[in-house]
PDB file of C-alpha atoms in Angstrom:
ATOM      1  CA  MET R   1       0.014   0.040   0.052  1.00 70.00           C
ATOM      2  CA  LYS R   2       2.881   2.367   0.792  1.00 70.00           C
ATOM      3  CA  LYS R   3       4.383   1.749  -2.569  1.00 74.00           C
ATOM      4  CA  ILE R   4       1.106   2.628  -4.288  1.00 73.00           C
ATOM      5  CA  ILE R   5       0.685   5.897  -2.391  1.00 68.00           C
ATOM      6  CA  TYR R   6       4.356   6.691  -2.908  1.00 67.00           C
ATOM      7  CA  SER R   7       4.094   5.973  -6.656  1.00 71.00           C
ATOM      8  CA  LEU R   8       0.927   8.233  -6.971  1.00 61.00           C
ATOM      9  CA  PHE R   9       2.716  10.948  -5.112  1.00 63.00           C
ATOM     10  CA  VAL R  10       5.757  10.790  -7.503  1.00 64.00           C
ATOM     11  CA  ILE R  11       3.506  10.715 -10.610  1.00 69.00           C
ATOM     12  CA  LEU R  12       1.549  13.822  -9.214  1.00 62.00           C
ATOM     13  CA  ALA R  13       4.826  15.618  -8.470  1.00 66.00           C
ATOM     14  CA  LEU R  14       6.194  14.917 -11.883  1.00 60.00           C
ATOM     15  CA  SER R  15       3.021  16.016 -13.681  1.00 65.00           C
ATOM     16  CA  CYS R  16       3.165  19.381 -11.895  1.00 62.00           C
ATOM     17  CA  THR R  17       6.546  20.109 -13.393  1.00 64.00           C
ATOM     18  CA  PHE R  18       5.053  19.985 -16.911  1.00 61.00           C
ATOM     19  CA  VAL R  19       2.286  22.567 -16.114  1.00 58.00           C
ATOM     20  CA  SER R  20       2.857  26.208 -16.788  1.00 60.00           C
ATOM     21  CA  CYS R  21       1.044  29.387 -17.267  1.00 62.00           C
ATOM     22  CA  SER R  22       0.168  30.850 -20.623  1.00 59.00           C
ATOM     23  CA  ASP R  23       2.319  33.560 -22.376  1.00 58.00           C
ATOM     24  CA  ASP R  24       1.487  37.141 -21.746  1.00 55.00           C
ATOM     25  CA  ASP R  25       3.056  38.092 -25.041  1.00 53.00           C
ATOM     26  CA  GLY R  26      -0.386  38.406 -26.650  1.00 54.00           C
ATOM     27  CA  ASP R  27      -1.290  41.542 -24.657  1.00 59.00           C
ATOM     28  CA  ALA R  28      -1.433  44.658 -26.842  1.00 62.00           C
ATOM     29  CA  PRO R  29       0.014  47.873 -25.597  1.00 66.00           C
ATOM     30  CA  ALA R  30      -2.237  50.633 -24.558  1.00 66.00           C
ATOM     31  CA  PRO R  31      -3.100  53.165 -27.332  1.00 75.00           C
ATOM     32  CA  ALA R  32      -1.116  56.348 -27.468  1.00 80.00           C
ATOM     33  CA  GLY R  33      -2.756  59.740 -27.288  1.00 83.00           C
ATOM     34  CA  ASN R  34      -5.327  61.540 -25.177  1.00 87.00           C
ATOM     35  CA  PRO R  35      -8.453  59.466 -24.536  1.00 92.00           C
ATOM     36  CA  ALA R  36     -10.490  62.656 -23.995  1.00 91.00           C
ATOM     37  CA  GLU R  37      -9.713  63.873 -27.527  1.00 92.00           C
ATOM     38  CA  ALA R  38     -10.384  60.523 -29.081  1.00 90.00           C
ATOM     39  CA  ALA R  39     -13.906  60.193 -27.299  1.00 92.00           C
ATOM     40  CA  ALA R  40     -14.771  63.865 -27.736  1.00 93.00           C
ATOM     41  CA  GLY R  41     -18.172  64.539 -29.419  1.00 94.00           C
ATOM     42  CA  THR R  42     -21.951  64.640 -28.917  1.00 96.00           C
ATOM     43  CA  TYR R  43     -23.720  61.290 -28.421  1.00 96.00           C
ATOM     44  CA  THR R  44     -27.449  61.323 -29.190  1.00 96.00           C
ATOM     45  CA  GLY R  45     -29.718  58.707 -27.750  1.00 96.00           C
ATOM     46  CA  THR R  46     -32.325  57.938 -25.120  1.00 96.00           C
ATOM     47  CA  TRP R  47     -32.294  58.931 -21.447  1.00 95.00           C
ATOM     48  CA  CYS R  48     -34.171  57.011 -18.849  1.00 95.00           C
ATOM     49  CA  ARG R  49     -35.186  58.586 -15.493  1.00 92.00           C
ATOM     50  CA  VAL R  50     -36.472  56.408 -12.654  1.00 93.00           C
ATOM     51  CA  LEU R  51     -38.036  57.563  -9.344  1.00 89.00           C
ATOM     52  CA  ASN R  52     -39.908  55.032  -7.173  1.00 84.00           C
ATOM     53  CA  ASN R  53     -40.590  52.558  -9.973  1.00 83.00           C
ATOM     54  CA  ASP R  54     -41.890  55.440 -12.219  1.00 89.00           C
ATOM     55  CA  THR R  55     -39.790  55.311 -15.452  1.00 92.00           C
ATOM     56  CA  VAL R  56     -39.800  58.153 -17.963  1.00 93.00           C
ATOM     57  CA  ARG R  57     -37.854  58.125 -21.238  1.00 95.00           C
ATOM     58  CA  GLY R  58     -36.777  60.931 -23.458  1.00 94.00           C
ATOM     59  CA  GLU R  59     -34.341  61.879 -26.205  1.00 96.00           C
ATOM     60  CA  GLY R  60     -31.221  63.737 -25.252  1.00 95.00           C
ATOM     61  CA  THR R  61     -27.450  64.085 -25.593  1.00 96.00           C
ATOM     62  CA  LEU R  62     -24.195  63.297 -23.774  1.00 94.00           C
ATOM     63  CA  THR R  63     -21.363  65.719 -24.809  1.00 95.00           C
ATOM     64  CA  ILE R  64     -17.742  65.000 -24.067  1.00 94.00           C
ATOM     65  CA  ALA R  65     -15.164  67.716 -24.443  1.00 94.00           C
ATOM     66  CA  PRO R  66     -11.435  67.442 -23.676  1.00 93.00           C
ATOM     67  CA  THR R  67      -9.895  69.560 -20.945  1.00 91.00           C
ATOM     68  CA  ASP R  68      -6.257  70.753 -20.439  1.00 90.00           C
ATOM     69  CA  SER R  69      -5.580  67.529 -18.530  1.00 86.00           C
ATOM     70  CA  MET R  70      -4.816  64.474 -20.572  1.00 85.00           C
ATOM     71  CA  TYR R  71      -7.171  61.935 -18.701  1.00 89.00           C
ATOM     72  CA  CYS R  72     -10.064  64.342 -17.884  1.00 91.00           C
ATOM     73  CA  ALA R  73     -13.021  65.538 -19.893  1.00 91.00           C
ATOM     74  CA  ASP R  74     -15.980  67.788 -19.479  1.00 91.00           C
ATOM     75  CA  PHE R  75     -19.284  65.891 -19.570  1.00 91.00           C
ATOM     76  CA  THR R  76     -22.585  67.582 -20.300  1.00 92.00           C
ATOM     77  CA  PHE R  77     -25.906  65.687 -19.890  1.00 92.00           C
ATOM     78  CA  GLU R  78     -29.003  67.131 -21.590  1.00 94.00           C
ATOM     79  CA  ALA R  79     -32.667  65.816 -21.889  1.00 93.00           C
ATOM     80  CA  PRO R  80     -35.144  68.658 -22.158  1.00 93.00           C
ATOM     81  CA  THR R  81     -38.179  66.498 -21.683  1.00 91.00           C
ATOM     82  CA  LEU R  82     -36.732  65.070 -18.396  1.00 88.00           C
ATOM     83  CA  ASP R  83     -35.653  68.393 -16.983  1.00 86.00           C
ATOM     84  CA  LEU R  84     -31.980  67.320 -17.160  1.00 88.00           C
ATOM     85  CA  LYS R  85     -29.194  69.640 -17.717  1.00 89.00           C
ATOM     86  CA  ALA R  86     -26.025  68.929 -15.738  1.00 87.00           C
ATOM     87  CA  SER R  87     -22.362  68.989 -16.311  1.00 86.00           C
ATOM     88  CA  SER R  88     -19.245  67.738 -14.535  1.00 86.00           C
ATOM     89  CA  VAL R  89     -15.592  66.867 -15.038  1.00 88.00           C
ATOM     90  CA  ALA R  90     -14.662  63.179 -15.022  1.00 89.00           C
ATOM     91  CA  ASN R  91     -11.652  60.895 -15.474  1.00 91.00           C
ATOM     92  CA  ILE R  92     -11.549  59.067 -18.864  1.00 92.00           C
ATOM     93  CA  ALA R  93      -9.272  56.313 -20.040  1.00 92.00           C
ATOM     94  CA  PHE R  94      -8.829  53.866 -22.842  1.00 92.00           C
ATOM     95  CA  ALA R  95     -10.658  50.585 -22.096  1.00 89.00           C
ATOM     96  CA  GLY R  96      -9.133  48.549 -24.897  1.00 81.00           C
ATOM     97  CA  ALA R  97      -6.133  48.310 -27.269  1.00 80.00           C
ATOM     98  CA  ASP R  98      -8.183  49.377 -30.275  1.00 82.00           C
ATOM     99  CA  GLY R  99      -8.240  53.043 -29.184  1.00 81.00           C
ATOM    100  CA  LYS R 100     -11.986  53.179 -29.705  1.00 86.00           C
ATOM    101  CA  SER R 101     -13.222  51.891 -26.340  1.00 91.00           C
ATOM    102  CA  PHE R 102     -13.199  54.086 -23.187  1.00 92.00           C
ATOM    103  CA  SER R 103     -14.294  54.073 -19.577  1.00 93.00           C
ATOM    104  CA  PHE R 104     -15.066  57.135 -17.473  1.00 91.00           C
ATOM    105  CA  ASN R 105     -16.150  57.945 -13.952  1.00 90.00           C
ATOM    106  CA  ASN R 106     -16.511  60.806 -11.433  1.00 87.00           C
ATOM    107  CA  THR R 107     -16.978  60.886  -7.760  1.00 77.00           C
ATOM    108  CA  LEU R 108     -17.287  64.665  -7.302  1.00 64.00           C
ATOM    109  CA  GLY R 109     -20.672  65.461  -8.760  1.00 61.00           C
ATOM    110  CA  ALA R 110     -21.899  69.058  -8.603  1.00 60.00           C
ATOM    111  CA  ASP R 111     -25.392  70.649  -8.443  1.00 58.00           C
ATOM    112  CA  GLY R 112     -26.845  67.519  -6.841  1.00 57.00           C
ATOM    113  CA  LEU R 113     -25.316  65.213  -9.523  1.00 70.00           C
ATOM    114  CA  GLY R 114     -24.245  62.058  -7.855  1.00 72.00           C
ATOM    115  CA  ASP R 115     -21.273  59.777  -8.859  1.00 83.00           C
ATOM    116  CA  PHE R 116     -21.428  58.728 -12.421  1.00 87.00           C
ATOM    117  CA  TYR R 117     -19.792  56.093 -14.563  1.00 90.00           C
ATOM    118  CA  GLY R 118     -19.974  54.863 -18.058  1.00 93.00           C
ATOM    119  CA  GLN R 119     -18.220  53.500 -21.099  1.00 94.00           C
ATOM    120  CA  ILE R 120     -17.981  53.829 -24.832  1.00 93.00           C
ATOM    121  CA  THR R 121     -17.819  50.596 -26.667  1.00 92.00           C
ATOM    122  CA  ASN R 122     -18.151  50.051 -30.530  1.00 88.00           C
ATOM    123  CA  GLY R 123     -19.407  53.737 -30.864  1.00 90.00           C
ATOM    124  CA  VAL R 124     -22.110  53.288 -28.219  1.00 94.00           C
ATOM    125  CA  ALA R 125     -21.936  55.465 -25.083  1.00 94.00           C
ATOM    126  CA  THR R 126     -23.654  54.350 -21.838  1.00 95.00           C
ATOM    127  CA  VAL R 127     -23.762  56.348 -18.571  1.00 94.00           C
ATOM    128  CA  LYS R 128     -25.493  56.004 -15.236  1.00 92.00           C
ATOM    129  CA  PHE R 129     -25.796  58.362 -12.285  1.00 88.00           C
ATOM    130  CA  SER R 130     -28.202  59.681  -9.664  1.00 87.00           C
ATOM    131  CA  LYS R 131     -29.375  63.329  -9.305  1.00 84.00           C
ATOM    132  CA  GLU R 132     -30.875  64.764  -6.188  1.00 83.00           C
ATOM    133  CA  VAL R 133     -33.770  67.283  -6.646  1.00 80.00           C
ATOM    134  CA  ARG R 134     -35.301  69.158  -3.797  1.00 82.00           C
ATOM    135  CA  VAL R 135     -38.972  70.101  -4.025  1.00 82.00           C
ATOM    136  CA  GLY R 136     -39.798  72.156  -0.881  1.00 88.00           C
ATOM    137  CA  ARG R 137     -38.697  69.991   2.050  1.00 90.00           C
ATOM    138  CA  LYS R 138     -38.887  66.831   0.004  1.00 89.00           C
ATOM    139  CA  ARG R 139     -35.751  65.307  -1.526  1.00 87.00           C
ATOM    140  CA  ASN R 140     -36.111  63.112  -4.614  1.00 86.00           C
ATOM    141  CA  ILE R 141     -33.306  61.044  -5.956  1.00 87.00           C
ATOM    142  CA  TYR R 142     -33.668  60.369  -9.670  1.00 88.00           C
ATOM    143  CA  ASN R 143     -31.669  57.509 -11.286  1.00 90.00           C
ATOM    144  CA  PHE R 144     -30.651  58.400 -14.807  1.00 91.00           C
ATOM    145  CA  SER R 145     -29.297  56.116 -17.557  1.00 94.00           C
ATOM    146  CA  PHE R 146     -28.242  56.881 -21.154  1.00 95.00           C
ATOM    147  CA  GLU R 147     -27.376  54.977 -24.268  1.00 96.00           C
ATOM    148  CA  GLY R 148     -26.484  56.693 -27.495  1.00 95.00           C
ATOM    149  CA  THR R 149     -24.299  56.975 -30.559  1.00 94.00           C
ATOM    150  CA  LYS R 150     -22.023  59.712 -31.937  1.00 90.00           C
TER     151      LYS R 150
END
């Protein structure tokens, strides 16, 4: 019995010597350039506003404009039918080696605008955030989402 266990242990130990991880040579380098300039433009699409299971949809835009800083951009959100007009600065970076995919986020919302995050993939921009709106003493927190193309 000891010989069988010993033999199995030796076989297991030898088989581990032939196992290795895959190469990392296939990783493409990050694209060169300013991601804010590459993503800049106006994306037109549909905004969705949710408050207490009440969903309202409307057409609108997301505008991205580069700033003086390489990995920052000005974001402007507009949807007239949803009473949405907000803007903020956010971080933006390439999200893929193709130079056409981006991710962005912000944790310093202004004018009641909460943290927002989003991405641009295959020319489609998506973003989500919350916005606080006070009506008298009541505080409403609207959840917004957007999907649109350039």
